[in-house]
Amino acid sequence: MMTGQVPILVLKEGTQREQGKNAQRNNIEAAKAIADAVRTTLGPKGMDKMLVDSIGDIIISNDGATILKEMDVEHPTAKMIVEVSKAQDTAVGDGTTTAVVLSGELLKQAETLLDQGVHPTVISNGYRLAVNEARKIIDEIAEKSTDDATLRKIALTALSGKNTGLSNDFLADLVVKAVNAVAEVRDGKTIVDTANIKVDKKNGGSVNDTQFISGIVIDKEKVHSKMPDVVKNAKIALIDSALEIKKTEIEAKVQISDPSKIQDFLNQETNTFKQMVEKIKKSGANVVLCQKGIDDVAQHYLAKEGIYAVRRVKKSDMEKLAKATGAKIVTDLDDLTPSVLGEAETVEERKIGDDRMTFVMGCKNPKAVSILIRGGTDHVVSEVERALNDAIRVVAITKEDGKFLWGGGAVEAELAMRLAKYANSVGGREQLAIEAFAKALEIIPRTLAENAGIDPINTLIKLKAEHEKGHISMGVDLDNNGVGDMKAKGVVDPLRVKTHALESAVEVATMILRIDDVIASKKSTPPSGQGGQGQGMPGGGMPEY
């Protein structure tokens, strides 16, 4: 800025600034680049990405949230798109790729309107009108059902795009079983807390060796070899204090003047542990699961009494064990009575792979359960874990909402058709934005077709024709390379996944569109001797993209 001939510096030296159309273009390009990075992973025929981090660890996945989380994204706008996938994953567990691809396409369509001179605020208003109408349409076309057959279809659709291959049917049954086990009815509403489904993984065996446990698996072994390997009709004590002699808070010394008293002192310590074990035995407990440590002497006496004990159990596992077995967690051994003990048919130590694990099985009406994943390699097990977590979440929200939609791009095709008609009723410049929104939705069926090697243009034409005839459930049939009835194929998506993906995509797209000025501070230079990168360079400013 110049007044007369004197320059006035408003921003700090080295700050980079982009304004107006240039800033908008760069932001839209960054968002499109992120969307394109994950677009090829969409759908059952989507490809995978291999991500190698700075220390050489490898992740192979086609889960949108995982890919974007592991990518080292630098551009500030691209980071906003990554946040969309994180939010979608946290809220509903699936549809992360859909949300990101939609965000990119909404911005791409907006770019065309910007070139025609439509103001960003008008586009934002149009997009908001479109998403509100889309929600009404989705509620209208949603089907209602919470039976096991529907939940199984939901699980199968969520698993279909993952690397679980031939085991999908088997895994879908486990997911439905687990969700039904932890579902609770509160105030007439079904609530499913997926935190009560513990998913553990151990490599070795095949994916078909994965098992559902009506109880909890703990990644710990018994503390003493003389303890029984299996306890039938287990009475379980959950203790969150240490079975050790407490140290004093302040520093204290015990002085023994008579050598003969040393043995008395040690005997006193032993008696304390004897009494602890006596209290446990008296309560009727034959299994002790302790959150803290168990002293060696206490271990010896517990083994002598035939009591199975595990130490240093995680707090979260203790809470799940309480829900599964009906036990109450106690701090003071004096509170240990038969009424606070939990029950299970069997508590058993098993060798899984190279490790020994404790299985608490056969709990009556457990409100917390486990799934133990097996697989050939760490990469396989990790991808199955990601797939199962997605499937559990989507089955849980369908159980809660009781509504679902047809998949395979059927919903997007129906929305695109109806919103195009709705745009005419709105009129004005917003009409252009609503039409752009409707066009952007077509990216989902188009991408599903592209990823399966089907002609996307012919597929979209056929799909539009079917929806014009009123066939709501028609979507992209990837098995027969064309258009098919998703109702007959059992391809279903939860209602909440679709609505959340649409809302998230619109929120981030409108936010990015309204940015017309990017001011980036100069990057701080590392101190001398820590690499010369950035030293002596003018600016530093905006990250490269």
XYZ file of C-alpha atoms in Angstrom:
545
model
C 0.000 0.000 0.000
C 1.380 3.445 -0.955
C 0.436 6.887 0.382
C 2.407 9.377 -1.661
C 5.691 7.530 -2.029
C 5.836 5.953 1.469
C 5.057 2.192 1.549
C 2.929 1.101 4.557
C 3.470 -2.520 5.608
C 0.245 -3.932 7.090
C 1.284 -7.597 7.125
C 4.464 -9.040 8.532
C 7.346 -9.294 6.064
C 7.425 -12.650 4.300
C 3.637 -13.216 4.582
C 2.074 -14.549 1.402
C -1.383 -13.474 0.330
C -3.753 -14.692 -2.336
C -6.937 -12.799 -3.088
C -10.137 -13.015 -5.091
C -10.531 -15.543 -7.857
C -6.971 -16.790 -7.556
C -7.559 -17.812 -3.912
C -10.878 -19.495 -4.804
C -9.329 -21.400 -7.723
C -6.438 -22.704 -5.631
C -8.772 -23.812 -2.835
C -11.094 -25.610 -5.227
C -8.155 -27.321 -6.968
C -6.793 -28.556 -3.605
C -10.209 -29.960 -2.635
C -10.596 -31.664 -6.024
C -7.109 -33.201 -5.702
C -8.025 -34.793 -2.348
C -11.353 -36.064 -3.726
C -9.574 -37.572 -6.749
C -7.051 -39.297 -4.467
C -9.764 -41.411 -2.799
C -12.289 -41.571 -5.628
C -10.859 -44.799 -7.083
C -11.528 -46.606 -3.773
C -15.334 -46.088 -3.903
C -17.589 -49.119 -4.127
C -17.136 -52.910 -4.099
C -14.882 -52.796 -7.178
C -12.781 -49.897 -5.858
C -9.001 -50.193 -5.708
C -6.771 -50.054 -2.625
C -4.064 -47.606 -1.602
C -0.714 -48.540 -0.104
C 0.502 -45.940 2.360
C 4.086 -45.984 3.577
C 4.895 -43.657 6.471
C 8.202 -41.968 7.318
C 9.463 -44.967 9.300
C 8.483 -47.494 6.648
C 5.262 -48.878 8.213
C 2.797 -50.008 5.565
C -1.003 -49.689 5.549
C -3.044 -51.198 2.728
C -6.634 -49.969 2.766
C -9.531 -48.623 0.739
C -11.201 -46.993 3.721
C -11.421 -43.268 2.880
C -10.944 -42.055 6.470
C -7.883 -44.277 7.016
C -6.244 -43.188 3.742
C -6.723 -39.474 4.397
C -5.673 -39.793 8.035
C -2.405 -41.433 7.021
C -1.671 -39.053 4.115
C 0.557 -36.167 5.108
C -1.646 -33.373 3.763
C -0.072 -29.911 3.708
C -2.551 -27.577 1.967
C -4.925 -25.813 4.430
C -8.035 -26.351 2.271
C -7.146 -29.989 1.664
C -6.963 -30.378 5.464
C -10.578 -29.151 5.675
C -11.645 -31.960 3.327
C -9.718 -34.482 5.465
C -11.720 -33.196 8.462
C -14.935 -34.082 6.596
C -13.866 -37.720 6.352
C -12.901 -37.763 10.049
C -16.252 -36.255 11.065
C -18.158 -38.769 8.910
C -16.164 -41.651 10.390
C -16.713 -40.476 13.971
C -20.428 -39.816 13.523
C -21.598 -42.816 11.489
C -18.575 -45.024 10.781
C -19.014 -45.350 7.002
C -19.537 -43.244 3.869
C -16.240 -41.391 4.314
C -15.225 -41.721 0.658
C -18.729 -40.671 -0.465
C -18.568 -37.506 1.672
C -15.138 -36.520 0.302
C -15.991 -37.280 -3.346
C -19.217 -35.274 -3.027
C -17.346 -32.316 -1.475
C -14.929 -32.273 -4.424
C -17.718 -32.547 -7.002
C -19.837 -29.784 -5.393
C -16.829 -27.463 -5.642
C -16.147 -28.550 -9.222
C -19.749 -27.699 -10.218
C -19.498 -24.391 -8.299
C -16.388 -23.505 -10.316
C -18.452 -23.537 -13.530
C -21.015 -21.205 -11.942
C -18.270 -18.863 -10.684
C -16.984 -18.625 -14.266
C -20.481 -17.562 -15.336
C -20.408 -14.749 -12.787
C -22.667 -16.313 -10.129
C -21.729 -14.994 -6.679
C -20.376 -17.550 -4.108
C -23.103 -16.530 -1.613
C -25.815 -17.378 -4.155
C -24.204 -20.782 -4.766
C -24.004 -21.417 -1.001
C -27.692 -20.512 -0.544
C -28.677 -22.764 -3.440
C -26.684 -25.672 -2.024
C -28.350 -25.221 1.385
C -31.832 -25.175 -0.175
C -30.902 -28.330 -2.130
C -29.639 -30.250 0.904
C -32.772 -29.370 2.925
C -34.960 -30.632 0.095
C -32.738 -33.719 -0.262
C -33.340 -34.584 3.408
C -37.125 -34.427 2.882
C -36.862 -36.665 -0.201
C -34.633 -39.161 1.648
C -37.138 -39.397 4.523
C -39.911 -39.959 2.015
C -38.176 -42.741 0.044
C -36.593 -44.493 3.056
C -37.738 -48.019 3.869
C -38.477 -49.109 7.444
C -37.159 -52.322 8.968
C -34.910 -53.538 11.771
C -35.186 -57.297 11.260
C -32.049 -59.425 11.164
C -32.296 -59.984 7.389
C -32.123 -56.208 6.773
C -29.297 -55.731 9.278
C -27.390 -58.537 7.571
C -27.796 -56.804 4.176
C -26.548 -53.537 5.715
C -23.465 -55.357 7.065
C -22.833 -57.104 3.731
C -23.042 -53.807 1.805
C -20.571 -52.167 4.231
C -18.179 -55.133 3.921
C -18.517 -55.485 0.129
C -15.939 -52.815 -0.685
C -13.371 -54.095 1.789
C -10.623 -56.700 1.556
C -12.664 -59.338 3.380
C -13.486 -61.179 0.161
C -14.913 -64.650 0.613
C -15.685 -64.197 4.324
C -18.322 -61.445 3.991
C -21.359 -63.654 4.765
C -19.653 -65.126 7.791
C -18.507 -61.736 9.137
C -21.922 -60.118 8.509
C -23.567 -62.764 10.737
C -21.055 -62.036 13.524
C -21.722 -58.294 13.280
C -25.526 -58.699 13.505
C -25.130 -61.101 16.446
C -22.878 -58.650 18.296
C -25.125 -55.604 17.694
C -28.263 -57.485 18.786
C -26.464 -58.613 21.955
C -25.589 -55.082 23.134
C -28.786 -53.314 21.949
C -30.832 -51.828 24.797
C -34.250 -50.175 24.901
C -34.338 -46.928 26.899
C -37.491 -44.762 27.107
C -38.966 -46.664 24.187
C -35.906 -45.988 21.989
C -33.363 -48.547 20.866
C -29.818 -47.572 21.846
C -26.732 -49.430 20.605
C -23.460 -48.419 22.245
C -20.833 -49.877 19.919
C -18.151 -49.267 22.586
C -19.563 -52.397 24.265
C -18.434 -54.528 21.316
C -14.761 -55.304 21.887
C -12.904 -56.047 18.659
C -9.589 -57.818 19.281
C -7.164 -59.038 16.641
C -4.465 -61.709 16.490
C -2.738 -62.765 13.300
C -2.563 -66.446 12.457
C -5.198 -68.760 10.970
C -7.619 -67.416 8.375
C -10.346 -64.767 8.444
C -12.902 -67.600 8.798
C -11.340 -68.435 12.200
C -12.677 -65.097 13.483
C -15.049 -65.793 16.356
C -17.874 -64.159 18.289
C -17.615 -64.505 22.064
C -20.668 -64.047 24.259
C -18.458 -62.336 26.801
C -15.062 -60.647 26.804
C -11.596 -61.592 25.569
C -8.691 -60.151 27.563
C -5.215 -60.000 26.078
C -3.685 -61.288 29.345
C -2.652 -64.653 30.728
C -3.166 -66.120 34.210
C -0.554 -64.919 36.692
C 0.576 -68.338 37.979
C 1.248 -71.587 36.137
C -0.362 -73.687 38.939
C -3.729 -71.977 38.423
C -6.372 -73.951 36.507
C -6.509 -73.424 32.716
C -10.301 -73.673 32.644
C -12.846 -72.630 35.270
C -16.436 -73.818 34.749
C -19.394 -71.951 36.321
C -17.105 -69.031 37.005
C -17.870 -66.611 39.829
C -15.915 -63.509 38.863
C -14.522 -60.835 41.196
C -13.520 -57.526 39.565
C -11.041 -55.671 41.785
C -9.615 -52.269 40.894
C -7.059 -52.057 43.709
C -3.701 -53.856 43.969
C -3.372 -57.162 45.819
C -0.124 -55.900 47.269
C 0.991 -54.365 50.551
C 0.553 -50.624 50.318
C 3.590 -48.427 50.603
C 3.332 -45.463 52.959
C 2.789 -42.027 51.434
C 5.747 -40.593 53.340
C 9.190 -42.137 53.573
C 9.289 -44.592 56.467
C 11.917 -46.958 57.900
C 11.350 -50.108 59.913
C 14.187 -50.876 62.304
C 14.473 -54.391 63.739
C 16.835 -54.708 66.685
C 16.379 -58.446 67.309
C 17.355 -60.746 64.374
C 14.705 -63.275 65.436
C 12.049 -60.657 64.777
C 12.906 -60.559 61.062
C 11.003 -63.799 60.506
C 8.043 -62.436 62.467
C 8.012 -59.367 60.232
C 8.044 -61.533 57.068
C 5.369 -63.817 58.525
C 3.195 -60.780 59.169
C 3.490 -59.823 55.482
C 2.595 -63.389 54.422
C -0.406 -63.417 56.760
C -1.682 -60.208 55.202
C -1.720 -61.893 51.760
C -3.314 -65.026 53.274
C -6.114 -62.889 54.676
C -6.625 -61.181 51.304
C -6.987 -64.543 49.550
C -9.211 -65.803 52.394
C -11.614 -62.878 51.807
C -11.726 -63.681 48.067
C -12.361 -67.378 48.750
C -15.028 -66.592 51.353
C -17.000 -64.519 48.816
C -17.231 -67.616 46.598
C -15.115 -66.160 43.778
C -13.084 -68.619 41.704
C -11.856 -66.029 39.165
C -10.143 -62.732 40.066
C -9.590 -60.039 37.464
C -7.488 -57.264 38.928
C -6.918 -53.813 37.409
C -3.620 -53.363 39.256
C -0.784 -55.653 40.354
C -0.889 -58.953 42.284
C 2.048 -59.724 44.600
C 3.997 -62.973 44.046
C 2.974 -64.302 47.487
C -0.692 -63.513 46.779
C -0.347 -65.316 43.427
C 0.953 -68.380 45.267
C -2.003 -68.473 47.678
C -4.529 -67.846 44.917
C -3.050 -70.764 42.922
C -3.175 -72.942 46.064
C -6.917 -72.248 46.370
C -7.455 -73.029 42.658
C -8.502 -69.460 41.908
C -7.811 -68.183 38.361
C -6.311 -64.672 38.491
C -5.318 -62.039 35.911
C -3.562 -58.758 36.730
C -3.243 -55.322 35.104
C -6.511 -55.576 33.161
C -7.282 -52.318 31.314
C -9.902 -50.035 32.868
C -12.005 -50.149 29.678
C -11.922 -53.976 29.765
C -12.948 -53.953 33.435
C -16.001 -51.849 32.558
C -16.911 -54.192 29.674
C -16.442 -57.222 31.964
C -18.839 -55.665 34.480
C -21.455 -55.227 31.717
C -20.892 -58.715 30.323
C -20.867 -60.719 33.576
C -23.077 -58.554 35.796
C -20.248 -58.082 38.319
C -19.644 -54.896 40.278
C -16.115 -53.483 40.421
C -14.894 -53.317 44.046
C -11.989 -51.389 45.551
C -11.997 -52.818 49.084
C -11.829 -56.595 49.556
C -14.187 -56.244 52.547
C -16.904 -55.279 50.041
C -16.470 -58.599 48.235
C -19.739 -60.513 48.720
C -21.551 -63.092 46.566
C -23.909 -60.321 45.324
C -21.107 -58.320 43.626
C -19.665 -61.307 41.735
C -20.247 -61.787 38.034
C -21.098 -65.049 36.329
C -19.877 -66.828 33.216
C -20.124 -70.406 32.004
C -16.390 -70.676 31.361
C -13.230 -68.706 31.996
C -10.382 -70.204 30.003
C -6.808 -69.457 28.998
C -6.091 -70.196 25.350
C -3.000 -69.866 23.232
C -3.804 -67.682 20.236
C -0.869 -67.275 17.863
C 2.168 -66.633 20.056
C 0.203 -65.171 22.957
C -1.996 -66.498 25.708
C -5.371 -64.837 26.186
C -8.148 -65.139 28.741
C -11.654 -65.870 27.418
C -14.647 -65.045 29.610
C -17.428 -66.912 27.787
C -21.056 -67.924 28.036
C -22.308 -64.883 29.952
C -26.079 -64.759 30.486
C -27.608 -61.831 28.552
C -24.282 -59.974 28.243
C -24.386 -56.235 27.569
C -20.795 -56.333 26.296
C -19.408 -58.896 23.833
C -16.221 -59.570 21.850
C -15.150 -60.431 18.331
C -11.670 -61.948 17.955
C -10.327 -61.383 14.434
C -7.899 -63.822 12.869
C -6.047 -63.578 9.548
C -2.873 -64.564 7.740
C -0.875 -61.368 8.178
C -0.963 -58.134 10.177
C -2.159 -56.218 7.086
C -5.083 -58.606 6.549
C -6.099 -58.538 10.222
C -5.907 -54.724 10.359
C -8.057 -54.310 7.236
C -10.636 -56.809 8.560
C -10.702 -54.838 11.822
C -11.385 -51.593 9.918
C -14.094 -53.314 7.852
C -15.752 -54.825 10.934
C -15.710 -51.527 12.818
C -17.456 -49.853 9.854
C -20.012 -52.675 9.595
C -20.722 -52.649 13.350
C -21.342 -48.889 13.306
C -23.709 -48.944 10.305
C -25.700 -51.924 11.609
C -25.956 -50.176 14.997
C -27.321 -46.911 13.546
C -29.811 -48.837 11.368
C -30.984 -50.725 14.474
C -31.434 -47.349 16.226
C -33.133 -45.474 13.338
C -35.071 -48.375 11.844
C -34.684 -46.831 8.351
C -32.558 -47.683 5.334
C -32.109 -46.689 1.674
C -31.273 -48.607 -1.477
C -27.548 -48.491 -2.345
C -25.573 -48.738 -5.585
C -26.128 -45.061 -6.451
C -29.950 -45.500 -6.471
C -30.529 -42.764 -3.865
C -28.209 -40.299 -5.596
C -29.899 -40.922 -8.971
C -33.366 -40.376 -7.437
C -32.217 -37.227 -5.625
C -30.575 -35.837 -8.792
C -33.827 -36.306 -10.740
C -36.107 -34.816 -8.069
C -33.813 -31.888 -7.230
C -33.583 -30.915 -10.907
C -37.410 -30.616 -10.877
C -37.340 -28.777 -7.534
C -34.850 -26.231 -8.983
C -37.468 -25.073 -11.520
C -39.903 -24.298 -8.699
C -37.304 -22.171 -6.863
C -36.302 -19.966 -9.797
C -33.794 -17.111 -9.637
C -30.025 -17.603 -9.549
C -30.343 -20.172 -6.749
C -31.943 -22.435 -9.369
C -28.553 -22.728 -11.075
C -26.904 -23.812 -7.797
C -29.617 -26.425 -7.080
C -29.184 -27.802 -10.616
C -25.406 -27.925 -10.015
C -26.042 -29.805 -6.740
C -28.249 -32.325 -8.577
C -25.539 -32.805 -11.207
C -22.853 -33.247 -8.528
C -24.815 -36.150 -6.993
C -24.374 -38.110 -10.226
C -20.664 -38.473 -9.385
C -21.514 -41.391 -7.048
C -23.180 -43.763 -9.581
C -20.705 -42.531 -12.215
C -17.694 -43.407 -10.014
C -19.164 -46.799 -9.042
C -19.432 -47.615 -12.759
C -15.954 -46.262 -13.606
C -14.304 -48.247 -10.785
C -15.922 -51.439 -12.063
C -14.820 -50.815 -15.665
C -18.383 -50.123 -16.893
C -19.165 -47.308 -19.362
C -20.228 -44.469 -17.017
C -22.164 -42.398 -19.590
C -24.358 -45.275 -20.831
C -24.929 -46.378 -17.229
C -26.065 -42.887 -16.151
C -28.423 -42.606 -19.148
C -30.040 -45.985 -18.340
C -30.209 -45.125 -14.627
C -31.948 -41.792 -15.313
C -34.445 -43.513 -17.616
C -35.336 -46.086 -14.909
C -35.813 -43.401 -12.253
C -37.964 -41.319 -14.601
C -40.264 -44.389 -14.796
C -40.493 -44.336 -10.959
C -38.164 -47.274 -10.225
C -36.613 -45.845 -7.019
C -34.500 -48.905 -6.173
C -32.630 -49.067 -9.503
C -28.872 -48.611 -9.126
C -25.551 -49.575 -10.722
C -25.351 -53.373 -10.983
C -21.620 -54.081 -10.793
C -22.020 -57.848 -11.209
C -23.885 -57.627 -14.509
C -22.170 -54.490 -15.850
C -25.256 -52.347 -16.119
C -28.285 -51.166 -14.172
C -30.163 -53.430 -11.758
C -32.696 -53.533 -8.946
C -30.891 -52.987 -5.636
C -33.942 -54.338 -3.781
C -33.521 -57.721 -5.489
C -29.749 -57.667 -4.911
C -30.082 -56.664 -1.238
C -27.770 -53.636 -1.545
C -28.768 -51.273 1.259
C -27.316 -48.219 3.024
C -28.301 -46.727 6.400
C -30.291 -43.494 6.195
C -28.001 -41.656 8.620
C -24.875 -42.380 6.522
C -26.413 -40.714 3.453
C -27.836 -37.649 5.219
C -24.622 -37.040 7.172
C -22.460 -37.371 4.037
C -24.642 -34.859 2.153
C -24.706 -32.357 5.016
C -20.941 -32.599 5.671
C -20.135 -32.187 1.965
C -22.358 -29.103 1.665
C -20.978 -27.535 4.865
C -17.350 -27.804 3.768
C -18.080 -26.817 0.138
C -19.935 -23.638 1.153
C -17.215 -22.757 3.655
C -14.484 -23.099 1.009
C -16.517 -21.126 -1.567
C -16.812 -18.141 0.754
C -13.030 -17.811 1.163
C -11.684 -15.021 -1.060
C -8.449 -14.221 0.757
C -5.720 -16.587 1.988
C -3.114 -14.979 4.220
C -0.295 -17.344 5.163
C 2.321 -16.351 7.705
C 5.976 -16.870 6.970
C 7.162 -20.265 8.144
C 9.550 -20.079 11.057
C 13.125 -20.940 10.089
C 14.784 -23.774 12.012
C 17.643 -22.725 14.316
C 21.114 -22.798 12.734
C 22.661 -26.239 12.589
C 19.281 -27.999 12.157
C 19.248 -28.249 8.408
C 19.382 -25.385 5.992
C 15.881 -25.793 4.565
C 14.071 -22.490 4.640
C 17.135 -20.494 5.756
C 17.850 -17.469 3.663
C 14.743 -18.184 1.588
C 12.440 -15.253 0.947
C 8.956 -15.733 2.365
C 8.413 -19.403 3.040
C 4.729 -18.521 3.212
C 2.068 -20.707 1.615
C 2.612 -24.467 1.581
C 3.382 -25.903 -1.815
C 0.585 -27.572 -3.737
